[in-house]
Amino acid sequence: MAYSHEQLYYLGSEMFVYDGSTANATPFAYATECSLSLSANQIETSNKQSGYWASALPGQISWSISTSALYTNQNNYGTIFEKFTQRKPISVIFGLAKGMDASGNFDPSINMEGEHYMGTAYITSLELNAG
């Protein structure tokens, strides 16, 4: 049996949310979790021939990215807060880190050859708490 050299599984610690475009992207520092969510609205197409069953077609598609990170001086919270309060868009990327460096830490650079998703978004929720 032959095996592919491609990695089949990824640890959650290998996924990052990056702030910025590919040229200057930096991960949100010390992230503890991140997620990418996609959804599609449904357009109702039920009619008299549908009987008891509802029918629909896929409509507009939307997406969201979220992350939680420990607060440090590397998070640049002031810039994110400013983007939120001034209702300015932010460029974001969700993707894999390149891999481990010589010290065993993940390289935060974008792996443009690996799977990643990017776009421009508005911050809809911002929270800073101290448990």
PDB file of N, CA and C in Angstrom, residues 19 26-30 69-80 128:
ATOM      1  N   ASP A  19      -4.073  38.769  11.006  1.00  0.00           N
ATOM      2  CA  ASP A  19      -4.517  40.143  10.784  1.00  0.00           C
ATOM      3  C   ASP A  19      -3.667  40.713   9.661  1.00  0.00           C
ATOM      4  N   THR A  26       0.118  38.951  10.268  1.00  0.00           N
ATOM      5  CA  THR A  26       0.670  38.464  11.531  1.00  0.00           C
ATOM      6  C   THR A  26      -0.460  37.777  12.291  1.00  0.00           C
ATOM      7  N   PRO A  27      -0.171  36.658  12.947  1.00  0.00           N
ATOM      8  CA  PRO A  27      -1.235  35.966  13.670  1.00  0.00           C
ATOM      9  C   PRO A  27      -1.637  36.752  14.915  1.00  0.00           C
ATOM     10  N   PHE A  28      -2.889  36.594  15.325  1.00  0.00           N
ATOM     11  CA  PHE A  28      -3.293  37.166  16.607  1.00  0.00           C
ATOM     12  C   PHE A  28      -2.485  36.446  17.675  1.00  0.00           C
ATOM     13  N   ALA A  29      -1.730  37.194  18.444  1.00  0.00           N
ATOM     14  CA  ALA A  29      -0.747  36.632  19.362  1.00  0.00           C
ATOM     15  C   ALA A  29      -1.382  35.754  20.424  1.00  0.00           C
ATOM     16  N   TYR A  30      -0.764  34.634  20.698  1.00  0.00           N
ATOM     17  CA  TYR A  30      -1.138  33.715  21.767  1.00  0.00           C
ATOM     18  C   TYR A  30      -2.611  33.325  21.711  1.00  0.00           C
ATOM     19  N   ALA A  69      -7.708  35.165  22.163  1.00  0.00           N
ATOM     20  CA  ALA A  69      -6.262  35.247  22.373  1.00  0.00           C
ATOM     21  C   ALA A  69      -5.974  35.817  23.752  1.00  0.00           C
ATOM     22  N   LEU A  70      -4.846  35.436  24.289  1.00  0.00           N
ATOM     23  CA  LEU A  70      -4.404  36.010  25.563  1.00  0.00           C
ATOM     24  C   LEU A  70      -3.967  37.444  25.307  1.00  0.00           C
ATOM     25  N   TYR A  71      -4.210  38.329  26.251  1.00  0.00           N
ATOM     26  CA  TYR A  71      -3.864  39.738  26.085  1.00  0.00           C
ATOM     27  C   TYR A  71      -2.381  39.941  26.382  1.00  0.00           C
ATOM     28  N   THR A  72      -1.651  40.445  25.388  1.00  0.00           N
ATOM     29  CA  THR A  72      -0.231  40.753  25.540  1.00  0.00           C
ATOM     30  C   THR A  72       0.051  42.046  24.809  1.00  0.00           C
ATOM     31  N   ASN A  73       1.254  42.559  24.957  1.00  0.00           N
ATOM     32  CA  ASN A  73       1.611  43.773  24.216  1.00  0.00           C
ATOM     33  C   ASN A  73       1.781  43.491  22.731  1.00  0.00           C
ATOM     34  N   GLN A  74       1.776  42.222  22.316  1.00  0.00           N
ATOM     35  CA  GLN A  74       1.890  41.871  20.892  1.00  0.00           C
ATOM     36  C   GLN A  74       0.531  41.816  20.196  1.00  0.00           C
ATOM     37  N   ASN A  75      -0.567  41.836  20.945  1.00  0.00           N
ATOM     38  CA  ASN A  75      -1.896  41.703  20.344  1.00  0.00           C
ATOM     39  C   ASN A  75      -2.319  42.929  19.561  1.00  0.00           C
ATOM     40  N   ASN A  76      -1.719  44.074  19.847  1.00  0.00           N
ATOM     41  CA  ASN A  76      -2.085  45.310  19.168  1.00  0.00           C
ATOM     42  C   ASN A  76      -3.580  45.599  19.325  1.00  0.00           C
ATOM     43  N   TYR A  77      -4.080  45.435  20.556  1.00  0.00           N
ATOM     44  CA  TYR A  77      -5.495  45.595  20.852  1.00  0.00           C
ATOM     45  C   TYR A  77      -5.991  46.994  20.501  1.00  0.00           C
ATOM     46  N   GLY A  78      -5.154  48.010  20.682  1.00  0.00           N
ATOM     47  CA  GLY A  78      -5.549  49.379  20.371  1.00  0.00           C
ATOM     48  C   GLY A  78      -5.934  49.552  18.913  1.00  0.00           C
ATOM     49  N   THR A  79      -5.180  48.931  18.004  1.00  0.00           N
ATOM     50  CA  THR A  79      -5.492  49.014  16.570  1.00  0.00           C
ATOM     51  C   THR A  79      -6.798  48.307  16.262  1.00  0.00           C
ATOM     52  N   ILE A  80      -7.003  47.140  16.844  1.00  0.00           N
ATOM     53  CA  ILE A  80      -8.236  46.391  16.622  1.00  0.00           C
ATOM     54  C   ILE A  80      -9.424  47.163  17.191  1.00  0.00           C
ATOM     55  N   LEU A 128     -12.834  42.211  25.863  1.00  0.00           N
ATOM     56  CA  LEU A 128     -11.601  42.178  26.652  1.00  0.00           C
ATOM     57  C   LEU A 128     -12.025  41.894  28.076  1.00  0.00           C
TER      58      LEU A 128
END
